[in-house]
Each structure stands twice: as C-alpha cells, then as structure tokens.
Amino acid sequence: MRLDRIWTVARKDMSEFRTNKYIIYSLVLMPILIAVVLPTIYLAPFTMFAQPNEPFDINIPDTDIRIGETFNEGTFANVTFINCNLENVVAENCRFESCEIRSSLVRSSHVANTTVINGAVMRSNVLNVTFDGSVGSDTRILGEDTEQEGFLFQFIGFLMLFFILIPAIVPTVIASYTFVGEKLNRSLEPLLATPTTDAELLAGKSLSIFLPTMLVTWLSFIPFVLLVNFLATPIIGHAPLPDLTWLIGVFVLAPLFCVMSIALNVIVSSRVSDVRASQQIGSLVVLPVVALFVISLSGLFTLGPLVMLAISGAIGLVDVGIAYLTLKTFQREEILVRWK
Amino acid sequence: MIETRGLTRKFGTITAVDDLNLKIRDGEVFGFIGPNGAGKTTTVRMLCCLIAPTSGSAHIHGLDISKPEEALMIRGKIGLLPEMPGLYESLSAYRNLDFYAQLYDVPKGVREERIQKLLQTLGMWERRDDPVGKFSKGMKQKIAMARALVHEPDYLFLDEPTSGLDPEASLTVRNYLLDLKKEGRTIFINTHNLDDAARLCDRVGVMSTRLLAVGTPDELSGMFWGNTTVVRLRHIAPGMIDAVSSLPGVTGVKQEGSAMLVDVGYPEDVNPLITKTLVNMGGEVLSMGELKRGLEDVYIKLLGERR
Ligand SMILES: Nc1ncnc2c1ncn2[C@@H]1O[C@H](COP(=O)(O)OP(=O)(O)O)[C@@H](O)[C@H]1O
Ligand SMILES: [Mg+2]
C-alpha cells in the first residue's frame, strides 16, 4: 500500500465530485437540514411553551446554623436547619437538610432530603423531598429531570441519530456516481492498467467518499450543538450537549457506519449498472440506523456511553467483514470480466 | 520483448484466445488483425495483466504476467489505449493526464513538460483546460493516446486506435503512430483496419481465436500466392496466352483485358523469356511488373478458409 497513490486517487475523485451537482447537493443540503432546520422546527416551539426549571437564586447566609434541634411554632428567616424537627413554623429564605417538617409553611427556601408532612412549600428549590399530605407550589426540582426535560433529552437523542444517518446515506449518493459512473464510463480499465494495486485503488476511492462525508458531518455537528444548547439550556438549566454518549456516537459510531455504507455500496455498484438502482439498493444500509432510531424511541434501553461503545464495537466487526468482501469484489479480473 | 507460450483464455465455455504463441521483438510494431470477437482485446488485457490467462504464459521484458509482483512492474512499463477512451469527462484534459502521470510516478517538473509536449504534438494544447466531456470522439481518442504515453512506456498497447474516428482524426492518429514508431517503442496494435496495419506494422498476425498466420505483410501474401507478373500489352493477339503458358517456369496465365497475369516461380529467370516470346510474336509490351496482393486479400482468404 502506498499512501501517496491512495491520496492521488482520492484527490482525483474529489475533484470530480466538485462538478457533480447531486453530490454537492447531498453534501450541503443534508447537513443543513439536520443541523439547523430540524432542531429549529422541533425544538424552538417546544422551548417556547416549556416551563423553565432553573433553580431560584436563593442565598442563605451561613451565620445561623441549627443542628439536631426541635422547633415548635415560630417564624424563621436566614437559618440553616440540619437534622431538625419542625412543627407549626413559617420559614422564609432558609435551608433544610435532612429534616422533618410538619404543618408548616416554607417559602423561598432550599429544601433537601427532607420529609414535608401536611404542609406547603412555595417558590423553593427542592432536592429529594418527600411530600406527605403536602403541596409544593412553583418548586424547582434539582438533580433530577422533570418530565419535560426527559422528553427533551430523548428528543435531542433522536436528532443526534441523524448524525449517524448522514454518514450512512451520503456515501450511497457519492458511491453510485463514482463506482457505477466509472464503470459506465469505462474509465476503470486504463486505471487498472497503471501500476496501482487493487487495494490502493479501493482505498483511494473509499477515502474520497469518507473524507467529505465525515467532514460535513462533523462540521454540521458544531452549529447543531450551539443551536440545541441555545434552545434547551433555559429549560434544562445547563447545556445538554456535547455529552459523552453522543460524542462517542458522532466520533466513533458515525465513521464506522460511514465505512460500512461505503463498503456495501461498492459491492452494490459492482452488481448494478444504473446510478439510480445503485442508490436505491445502497440506501438499504440505513436499516441498521433506523433500527437504532426505533430502539431508542421505544425506550427499551437508554443509549448510554456503554451501549454506544458496544454498538460501535459490533458495527466495527461488521465493517471488517464487509471490507474483506469488498476487497474480494474489487479485483481487476472481477471488475473487467464479471462487473456488468 | 513480448513472448507468449500457449496463451489461452476461456470465459465459461467460450474460448476467446486459444493457444497463442507469439514473439514480438523490441522496437517492433506488431499488428493484430481479426474480426470482432477474435480475441484481440482479451489478448491485450492478458498482456497488460488485467485478466489472467486460463492456461499458458506470457512474458513482457522478461517479466511474468502471472506473478503479481512482476505484473506490477510490467504495468509500470506499458501504456494502454483501451477500446473505449474511458477519460474522466468532468475533468480537464490536463487534469486527466496529470492524474495518470502521478500514478506512474512521473516527477512533477517532468510531468508538466511532458504533458505540454504531448498535447502540443496532438494539437490539443489550446484545449487543455476544457472538460473532456465537451470533446469530439477523435479529440477524446487523442487525449487517451496521450494518457497512454504520459510515462513514456517501452511497450504500447493500442486497442483499435482508429476505429470510429472520422478520416481526418484517424489520419492524425495514424501519423502520430508513425512518429512513435520512429522513436523505437514496441507497439502492439489491435485493429481491423487493414490499411492501417499494412502501413504501420512491421509484422501482422491474423487472429480468429487462434493465430492463423503471422509475418510481414509481404510474407503473408507470398504464403498464399507465388509471384505473379503483370504484363500490359497494347493488345493480346491469339496464341500469345498459349505461348506464354508453355514457357518453362510458368505455372498459370490469366487474361484481364489487355493485361496478362502470369504466375511464375522465379521472376528473374522467367520474366525475360516472357518478354522475348511476346515481342517475337509482335506484341507491344507497355509495362511489366509484379502483382501486389494486399493484406485484405490475405485476410479474406485466411478467414474464408476457416468458414
Ligand atoms: N467478460 C467476458 N465474459 C464472457 N465472454 C467474453 C468476455 N470478454 C470477452 N468475451 C468473449 O471472448 C471473445 C473474444 O472477445 P474479444 O477479445 O473482445 O474480441 P475482439 O477484441 O477481437 O473483438 C468473444 O467471443 C467475447 O464474447
Ligand atoms: Mg476488441
């Protein structure tokens, strides 16, 4: 394998792409759709109507700290209670940690790991609070996602799957032109007569598809992250992207899917002699990605970093197998004698 | 040198090339003539290490086409003009050639100079930046020819270089081939244009799955027809034919208008006798010469015999 030869072949193919409007369209439009249009259409209205869940800005001075005491009746402000029992009190701007509060009223406070019985909590930040015969009004729940946040995360995950879809679909378009195109144009024969090995040619042609596809995918990831963060941060309270799961998805799984798509499309191209037929059959490679969509939407299991790595490993193995098959398909003799 | 021994290629049950034995010297221009489906392209593809022989062997420059590492070296020494030009239509003529020159490891400076020279020789330099897709068939053929030469190969394989070209384009190509011939390259031309073959080639092989005959165009016609002397007379008087027929060394006489076609063994011995005889009988000899049988006659006869 000579890298300079591979690069020569890849560069030639890429300069051909520049003159093919279908390839340019798919390289430009698809990412714009996925990185800008889809998040805007789906996330913007959602964020407009969603309730914000930023914690209230509550400042409690550390001057008055009560530990393990019992209070019956009274009005408190600017106090921190730890391990206390309170009954019939009114508290404002206080911090409660691991307390039990009965028949009381709590306002503008920070309540954590506490049980509230027959009382009310208003305009407060709450964390792991048990309400027993009590009401919480205008509370901001810390540390765990609200229902709408959960939905938002799922939705972002759904949009993220498109970043695996682009690298699977774009090669279908490009490969149909480069491989089927070269075949129809009979330009492979003189190319095969040069002192270039089959593997170098295959690698060069594959690289010419891989590079622009992944470049476009990764470039569109940046505006996507910015846009999603801009829209979702007010609801969630922090920037949801990039998170580890999707970093693995975009930078490990996506290129693996891209390789798989290229390899499959080379095999398809060797069997059909029509650009459109090649695209139709080749686009079947999106099926595994669609399966991922379905699984993630069904909520069967959540896509965590480990699941993402496991899927990447599996696709990586599939890639090795298909790459081997492709190398067998892409041989001089095969191309000239059997490629139809 | 190109040498094949028992070179055979089958496609399923079809035998495309059967037991081909050939030796082509360095610097020779060899014409491979035969009808469609004769196995010419298949032979060239085998020699260019593109497809493998079913049996038999071939060596180019002492390298074995069947050994992968040697095949790689062979491919560096050969240039191929395939049946279809197969250029990248969206790329410019220059870019097409530059790409191939890079694959053949032609250094950058040399590359530019050589491409310019090739394109100028072929009259295509002005069009170097136009996409090849806009070119006529003849122009594409010229670019494809330049592509086969961009690394100055020792061996050049041309598969029907003038087929489908208009007379002017094929004349350019033919003249260019004559120039190449002077440069001393070994050239293997597949063609069914017998005129080209006769004009360009040192030797020709007549192919129809098997190699039917091989030799210089003259040798080939000599193989089928002895020497024929053509005698033109003012007019042929009665008895002249019989008189010539009975001369020693004459094997047959035919009359064509006022000319006599005399088949002779050794023209040097017999021609003076013929003249003397005819003049003695009062014949006025206008001219006397040797009948040339063209390659076309050889070709028709060879392929006719097979049917
Ligand atoms: N890839 C192939 N598959 C099957 N048969 C082939 C193939 N290539 C050539 N042939 C057959 O081999 C024979 C010789 O073909 P070819 O070498 O192209 O002849 P020519 O170049 O002299 O016209 C023909 O009968 C042709 O049909
Ligand atoms: Mg042919």
JSON list of N, CA and C in Angstrom, two decimals, chain B residues 252-301:
[
{"chain": "B", "resi": 252, "resn": "GLY", "atom": "N", "xyz": [0.83, -20.66, -64.50]},
{"chain": "B", "resi": 252, "resn": "GLY", "atom": "CA", "xyz": [-0.54, -20.34, -64.88]},
{"chain": "B", "resi": 252, "resn": "GLY", "atom": "C", "xyz": [-0.62, -18.96, -65.50]},
{"chain": "B", "resi": 253, "resn": "VAL", "atom": "N", "xyz": [-1.59, -18.78, -66.39]},
{"chain": "B", "resi": 253, "resn": "VAL", "atom": "CA", "xyz": [-1.75, -17.49, -67.05]},
{"chain": "B", "resi": 253, "resn": "VAL", "atom": "C", "xyz": [-3.22, -17.13, -67.06]},
{"chain": "B", "resi": 254, "resn": "LYS", "atom": "N", "xyz": [-3.49, -15.86, -66.81]},
{"chain": "B", "resi": 254, "resn": "LYS", "atom": "CA", "xyz": [-4.87, -15.39, -66.84]},
{"chain": "B", "resi": 254, "resn": "LYS", "atom": "C", "xyz": [-4.91, -14.10, -67.63]},
{"chain": "B", "resi": 255, "resn": "GLN", "atom": "N", "xyz": [-6.00, -13.90, -68.37]},
{"chain": "B", "resi": 255, "resn": "GLN", "atom": "CA", "xyz": [-6.11, -12.65, -69.12]},
{"chain": "B", "resi": 255, "resn": "GLN", "atom": "C", "xyz": [-7.08, -11.72, -68.42]},
{"chain": "B", "resi": 256, "resn": "GLU", "atom": "N", "xyz": [-6.66, -10.46, -68.28]},
{"chain": "B", "resi": 256, "resn": "GLU", "atom": "CA", "xyz": [-7.57, -9.46, -67.71]},
{"chain": "B", "resi": 256, "resn": "GLU", "atom": "C", "xyz": [-7.53, -8.26, -68.62]},
{"chain": "B", "resi": 257, "resn": "GLY", "atom": "N", "xyz": [-8.49, -8.17, -69.57]},
{"chain": "B", "resi": 257, "resn": "GLY", "atom": "CA", "xyz": [-8.47, -7.11, -70.57]},
{"chain": "B", "resi": 257, "resn": "GLY", "atom": "C", "xyz": [-7.25, -7.30, -71.45]},
{"chain": "B", "resi": 258, "resn": "SER", "atom": "N", "xyz": [-6.45, -6.24, -71.56]},
{"chain": "B", "resi": 258, "resn": "SER", "atom": "CA", "xyz": [-5.26, -6.37, -72.39]},
{"chain": "B", "resi": 258, "resn": "SER", "atom": "C", "xyz": [-4.03, -6.66, -71.55]},
{"chain": "B", "resi": 259, "resn": "ALA", "atom": "N", "xyz": [-4.27, -7.13, -70.30]},
{"chain": "B", "resi": 259, "resn": "ALA", "atom": "CA", "xyz": [-3.15, -7.48, -69.44]},
{"chain": "B", "resi": 259, "resn": "ALA", "atom": "C", "xyz": [-3.12, -8.98, -69.21]},
{"chain": "B", "resi": 260, "resn": "MET", "atom": "N", "xyz": [-1.93, -9.47, -68.98]},
{"chain": "B", "resi": 260, "resn": "MET", "atom": "CA", "xyz": [-1.75, -10.89, -68.74]},
{"chain": "B", "resi": 260, "resn": "MET", "atom": "C", "xyz": [-1.22, -11.08, -67.34]},
{"chain": "B", "resi": 261, "resn": "LEU", "atom": "N", "xyz": [-1.85, -11.93, -66.52]},
{"chain": "B", "resi": 261, "resn": "LEU", "atom": "CA", "xyz": [-1.34, -12.22, -65.18]},
{"chain": "B", "resi": 261, "resn": "LEU", "atom": "C", "xyz": [-0.65, -13.58, -65.25]},
{"chain": "B", "resi": 262, "resn": "VAL", "atom": "N", "xyz": [0.67, -13.56, -65.07]},
{"chain": "B", "resi": 262, "resn": "VAL", "atom": "CA", "xyz": [1.44, -14.80, -65.25]},
{"chain": "B", "resi": 262, "resn": "VAL", "atom": "C", "xyz": [2.00, -15.25, -63.90]},
{"chain": "B", "resi": 263, "resn": "ASP", "atom": "N", "xyz": [1.58, -16.42, -63.44]},
{"chain": "B", "resi": 263, "resn": "ASP", "atom": "CA", "xyz": [2.13, -16.96, -62.20]},
{"chain": "B", "resi": 263, "resn": "ASP", "atom": "C", "xyz": [3.46, -17.61, -62.52]},
{"chain": "B", "resi": 264, "resn": "VAL", "atom": "N", "xyz": [4.52, -17.15, -61.82]},
{"chain": "B", "resi": 264, "resn": "VAL", "atom": "CA", "xyz": [5.85, -17.63, -62.15]},
{"chain": "B", "resi": 264, "resn": "VAL", "atom": "C", "xyz": [6.57, -18.10, -60.90]},
{"chain": "B", "resi": 265, "resn": "GLY", "atom": "N", "xyz": [7.52, -19.01, -61.09]},
{"chain": "B", "resi": 265, "resn": "GLY", "atom": "CA", "xyz": [8.32, -19.45, -59.96]},
{"chain": "B", "resi": 265, "resn": "GLY", "atom": "C", "xyz": [9.34, -18.39, -59.58]},
{"chain": "B", "resi": 266, "resn": "TYR", "atom": "N", "xyz": [10.28, -18.12, -60.47]},
{"chain": "B", "resi": 266, "resn": "TYR", "atom": "CA", "xyz": [11.32, -17.13, -60.21]},
{"chain": "B", "resi": 266, "resn": "TYR", "atom": "C", "xyz": [11.25, -16.05, -61.26]},
{"chain": "B", "resi": 267, "resn": "PRO", "atom": "N", "xyz": [10.74, -14.90, -60.92]},
{"chain": "B", "resi": 267, "resn": "PRO", "atom": "CA", "xyz": [10.53, -13.83, -61.89]},
{"chain": "B", "resi": 267, "resn": "PRO", "atom": "C", "xyz": [11.81, -13.48, -62.65]},
{"chain": "B", "resi": 268, "resn": "GLU", "atom": "N", "xyz": [12.97, -13.50, -61.93]},
{"chain": "B", "resi": 268, "resn": "GLU", "atom": "CA", "xyz": [14.24, -13.11, -62.57]},
{"chain": "B", "resi": 268, "resn": "GLU", "atom": "C", "xyz": [14.55, -13.99, -63.78]},
{"chain": "B", "resi": 269, "resn": "ASP", "atom": "N", "xyz": [14.23, -15.27, -63.67]},
{"chain": "B", "resi": 269, "resn": "ASP", "atom": "CA", "xyz": [14.51, -16.19, -64.77]},
{"chain": "B", "resi": 269, "resn": "ASP", "atom": "C", "xyz": [13.46, -16.10, -65.86]},
{"chain": "B", "resi": 270, "resn": "VAL", "atom": "N", "xyz": [12.21, -16.00, -65.42]},
{"chain": "B", "resi": 270, "resn": "VAL", "atom": "CA", "xyz": [11.12, -16.19, -66.38]},
{"chain": "B", "resi": 270, "resn": "VAL", "atom": "C", "xyz": [10.71, -14.91, -67.10]},
{"chain": "B", "resi": 271, "resn": "ASN", "atom": "N", "xyz": [10.77, -13.76, -66.37]},
{"chain": "B", "resi": 271, "resn": "ASN", "atom": "CA", "xyz": [10.28, -12.53, -66.98]},
{"chain": "B", "resi": 271, "resn": "ASN", "atom": "C", "xyz": [10.94, -12.19, -68.32]},
{"chain": "B", "resi": 272, "resn": "PRO", "atom": "N", "xyz": [12.30, -12.35, -68.44]},
{"chain": "B", "resi": 272, "resn": "PRO", "atom": "CA", "xyz": [12.93, -12.07, -69.75]},
{"chain": "B", "resi": 272, "resn": "PRO", "atom": "C", "xyz": [12.39, -12.98, -70.85]},
{"chain": "B", "resi": 273, "resn": "LEU", "atom": "N", "xyz": [12.14, -14.23, -70.52]},
{"chain": "B", "resi": 273, "resn": "LEU", "atom": "CA", "xyz": [11.60, -15.17, -71.50]},
{"chain": "B", "resi": 273, "resn": "LEU", "atom": "C", "xyz": [10.23, -14.73, -71.99]},
{"chain": "B", "resi": 274, "resn": "ILE", "atom": "N", "xyz": [9.43, -14.26, -71.02]},
{"chain": "B", "resi": 274, "resn": "ILE", "atom": "CA", "xyz": [8.08, -13.82, -71.37]},
{"chain": "B", "resi": 274, "resn": "ILE", "atom": "C", "xyz": [8.16, -12.66, -72.36]},
{"chain": "B", "resi": 275, "resn": "THR", "atom": "N", "xyz": [9.02, -11.68, -72.03]},
{"chain": "B", "resi": 275, "resn": "THR", "atom": "CA", "xyz": [9.15, -10.51, -72.89]},
{"chain": "B", "resi": 275, "resn": "THR", "atom": "C", "xyz": [9.56, -10.92, -74.30]},
{"chain": "B", "resi": 276, "resn": "LYS", "atom": "N", "xyz": [10.59, -11.76, -74.33]},
{"chain": "B", "resi": 276, "resn": "LYS", "atom": "CA", "xyz": [11.12, -12.19, -75.63]},
{"chain": "B", "resi": 276, "resn": "LYS", "atom": "C", "xyz": [10.04, -12.87, -76.46]},
{"chain": "B", "resi": 277, "resn": "THR", "atom": "N", "xyz": [9.33, -13.79, -75.83]},
{"chain": "B", "resi": 277, "resn": "THR", "atom": "CA", "xyz": [8.28, -14.53, -76.52]},
{"chain": "B", "resi": 277, "resn": "THR", "atom": "C", "xyz": [7.23, -13.59, -77.09]},
{"chain": "B", "resi": 278, "resn": "LEU", "atom": "N", "xyz": [6.77, -12.64, -76.23]},
{"chain": "B", "resi": 278, "resn": "LEU", "atom": "CA", "xyz": [5.70, -11.76, -76.67]},
{"chain": "B", "resi": 278, "resn": "LEU", "atom": "C", "xyz": [6.17, -10.82, -77.78]},
{"chain": "B", "resi": 279, "resn": "VAL", "atom": "N", "xyz": [7.39, -10.31, -77.63]},
{"chain": "B", "resi": 279, "resn": "VAL", "atom": "CA", "xyz": [7.92, -9.40, -78.66]},
{"chain": "B", "resi": 279, "resn": "VAL", "atom": "C", "xyz": [8.08, -10.15, -79.99]},
{"chain": "B", "resi": 280, "resn": "ASN", "atom": "N", "xyz": [8.56, -11.39, -79.90]},
{"chain": "B", "resi": 280, "resn": "ASN", "atom": "CA", "xyz": [8.71, -12.20, -81.11]},
{"chain": "B", "resi": 280, "resn": "ASN", "atom": "C", "xyz": [7.39, -12.40, -81.82]},
{"chain": "B", "resi": 281, "resn": "MET", "atom": "N", "xyz": [6.31, -12.46, -81.07]},
{"chain": "B", "resi": 281, "resn": "MET", "atom": "CA", "xyz": [5.00, -12.66, -81.68]},
{"chain": "B", "resi": 281, "resn": "MET", "atom": "C", "xyz": [4.38, -11.34, -82.12]},
{"chain": "B", "resi": 282, "resn": "GLY", "atom": "N", "xyz": [5.17, -10.24, -82.03]},
{"chain": "B", "resi": 282, "resn": "GLY", "atom": "CA", "xyz": [4.67, -8.94, -82.48]},
{"chain": "B", "resi": 282, "resn": "GLY", "atom": "C", "xyz": [3.91, -8.19, -81.42]},
{"chain": "B", "resi": 283, "resn": "GLY", "atom": "N", "xyz": [4.00, -8.63, -80.19]},
{"chain": "B", "resi": 283, "resn": "GLY", "atom": "CA", "xyz": [3.29, -7.92, -79.12]},
{"chain": "B", "resi": 283, "resn": "GLY", "atom": "C", "xyz": [4.00, -6.63, -78.73]},
{"chain": "B", "resi": 284, "resn": "GLU", "atom": "N", "xyz": [3.21, -5.62, -78.40]},
{"chain": "B", "resi": 284, "resn": "GLU", "atom": "CA", "xyz": [3.81, -4.36, -77.93]},
{"chain": "B", "resi": 284, "resn": "GLU", "atom": "C", "xyz": [3.66, -4.31, -76.41]},
{"chain": "B", "resi": 285, "resn": "VAL", "atom": "N", "xyz": [4.77, -4.57, -75.68]},
{"chain": "B", "resi": 285, "resn": "VAL", "atom": "CA", "xyz": [4.73, -4.59, -74.21]},
{"chain": "B", "resi": 285, "resn": "VAL", "atom": "C", "xyz": [4.78, -3.16, -73.68]},
{"chain": "B", "resi": 286, "resn": "LEU", "atom": "N", "xyz": [3.71, -2.77, -72.99]},
{"chain": "B", "resi": 286, "resn": "LEU", "atom": "CA", "xyz": [3.66, -1.43, -72.43]},
{"chain": "B", "resi": 286, "resn": "LEU", "atom": "C", "xyz": [4.37, -1.36, -71.08]},
{"chain": "B", "resi": 287, "resn": "SER", "atom": "N", "xyz": [4.13, -2.39, -70.26]},
{"chain": "B", "resi": 287, "resn": "SER", "atom": "CA", "xyz": [4.79, -2.40, -68.96]},
{"chain": "B", "resi": 287, "resn": "SER", "atom": "C", "xyz": [4.81, -3.81, -68.42]},
{"chain": "B", "resi": 288, "resn": "MET", "atom": "N", "xyz": [5.71, -4.02, -67.49]},
{"chain": "B", "resi": 288, "resn": "MET", "atom": "CA", "xyz": [5.79, -5.32, -66.87]},
{"chain": "B", "resi": 288, "resn": "MET", "atom": "C", "xyz": [6.06, -5.11, -65.38]},
{"chain": "B", "resi": 289, "resn": "GLY", "atom": "N", "xyz": [5.32, -5.78, -64.55]},
{"chain": "B", "resi": 289, "resn": "GLY", "atom": "CA", "xyz": [5.53, -5.55, -63.11]},
{"chain": "B", "resi": 289, "resn": "GLY", "atom": "C", "xyz": [5.06, -6.72, -62.27]},
{"chain": "B", "resi": 290, "resn": "GLU", "atom": "N", "xyz": [5.21, -6.53, -61.00]},
{"chain": "B", "resi": 290, "resn": "GLU", "atom": "CA", "xyz": [4.84, -7.60, -60.06]},
{"chain": "B", "resi": 290, "resn": "GLU", "atom": "C", "xyz": [3.47, -7.28, -59.48]},
{"chain": "B", "resi": 291, "resn": "LEU", "atom": "N", "xyz": [2.62, -8.27, -59.35]},
{"chain": "B", "resi": 291, "resn": "LEU", "atom": "CA", "xyz": [1.29, -8.05, -58.77]},
{"chain": "B", "resi": 291, "resn": "LEU", "atom": "C", "xyz": [1.39, -8.08, -57.25]},
{"chain": "B", "resi": 292, "resn": "LYS", "atom": "N", "xyz": [0.94, -7.00, -56.65]},
{"chain": "B", "resi": 292, "resn": "LYS", "atom": "CA", "xyz": [0.94, -6.94, -55.17]},
{"chain": "B", "resi": 292, "resn": "LYS", "atom": "C", "xyz": [-0.42, -7.40, -54.68]},
{"chain": "B", "resi": 293, "resn": "ARG", "atom": "N", "xyz": [-0.39, -8.38, -53.80]},
{"chain": "B", "resi": 293, "resn": "ARG", "atom": "CA", "xyz": [-1.64, -8.75, -53.14]},
{"chain": "B", "resi": 293, "resn": "ARG", "atom": "C", "xyz": [-1.68, -8.01, -51.82]},
{"chain": "B", "resi": 294, "resn": "GLY", "atom": "N", "xyz": [-2.78, -7.39, -51.57]},
{"chain": "B", "resi": 294, "resn": "GLY", "atom": "CA", "xyz": [-2.88, -6.62, -50.34]},
{"chain": "B", "resi": 294, "resn": "GLY", "atom": "C", "xyz": [-3.15, -7.52, -49.14]},
{"chain": "B", "resi": 295, "resn": "LEU", "atom": "N", "xyz": [-3.04, -6.89, -47.97]},
{"chain": "B", "resi": 295, "resn": "LEU", "atom": "CA", "xyz": [-3.33, -7.58, -46.73]},
{"chain": "B", "resi": 295, "resn": "LEU", "atom": "C", "xyz": [-4.79, -8.03, -46.71]},
{"chain": "B", "resi": 296, "resn": "GLU", "atom": "N", "xyz": [-5.59, -7.22, -47.40]},
{"chain": "B", "resi": 296, "resn": "GLU", "atom": "CA", "xyz": [-7.01, -7.54, -47.45]},
{"chain": "B", "resi": 296, "resn": "GLU", "atom": "C", "xyz": [-7.26, -8.89, -48.09]},
{"chain": "B", "resi": 297, "resn": "ASP", "atom": "N", "xyz": [-6.51, -9.16, -49.17]},
{"chain": "B", "resi": 297, "resn": "ASP", "atom": "CA", "xyz": [-6.67, -10.46, -49.83]},
{"chain": "B", "resi": 297, "resn": "ASP", "atom": "C", "xyz": [-6.28, -11.59, -48.89]},
{"chain": "B", "resi": 298, "resn": "VAL", "atom": "N", "xyz": [-5.17, -11.35, -48.16]},
{"chain": "B", "resi": 298, "resn": "VAL", "atom": "CA", "xyz": [-4.70, -12.37, -47.23]},
{"chain": "B", "resi": 298, "resn": "VAL", "atom": "C", "xyz": [-5.76, -12.63, -46.18]},
{"chain": "B", "resi": 299, "resn": "TYR", "atom": "N", "xyz": [-6.26, -11.54, -45.66]},
{"chain": "B", "resi": 299, "resn": "TYR", "atom": "CA", "xyz": [-7.23, -11.60, -44.58]},
{"chain": "B", "resi": 299, "resn": "TYR", "atom": "C", "xyz": [-8.48, -12.36, -45.01]},
{"chain": "B", "resi": 300, "resn": "ILE", "atom": "N", "xyz": [-9.01, -11.95, -46.17]},
{"chain": "B", "resi": 300, "resn": "ILE", "atom": "CA", "xyz": [-10.23, -12.59, -46.66]},
{"chain": "B", "resi": 300, "resn": "ILE", "atom": "C", "xyz": [-9.97, -14.07, -46.92]},
{"chain": "B", "resi": 301, "resn": "LYS", "atom": "N", "xyz": [-8.81, -14.36, -47.49]},
{"chain": "B", "resi": 301, "resn": "LYS", "atom": "CA", "xyz": [-8.51, -15.74, -47.81]},
{"chain": "B", "resi": 301, "resn": "LYS", "atom": "C", "xyz": [-8.40, -16.58, -46.54]}
]
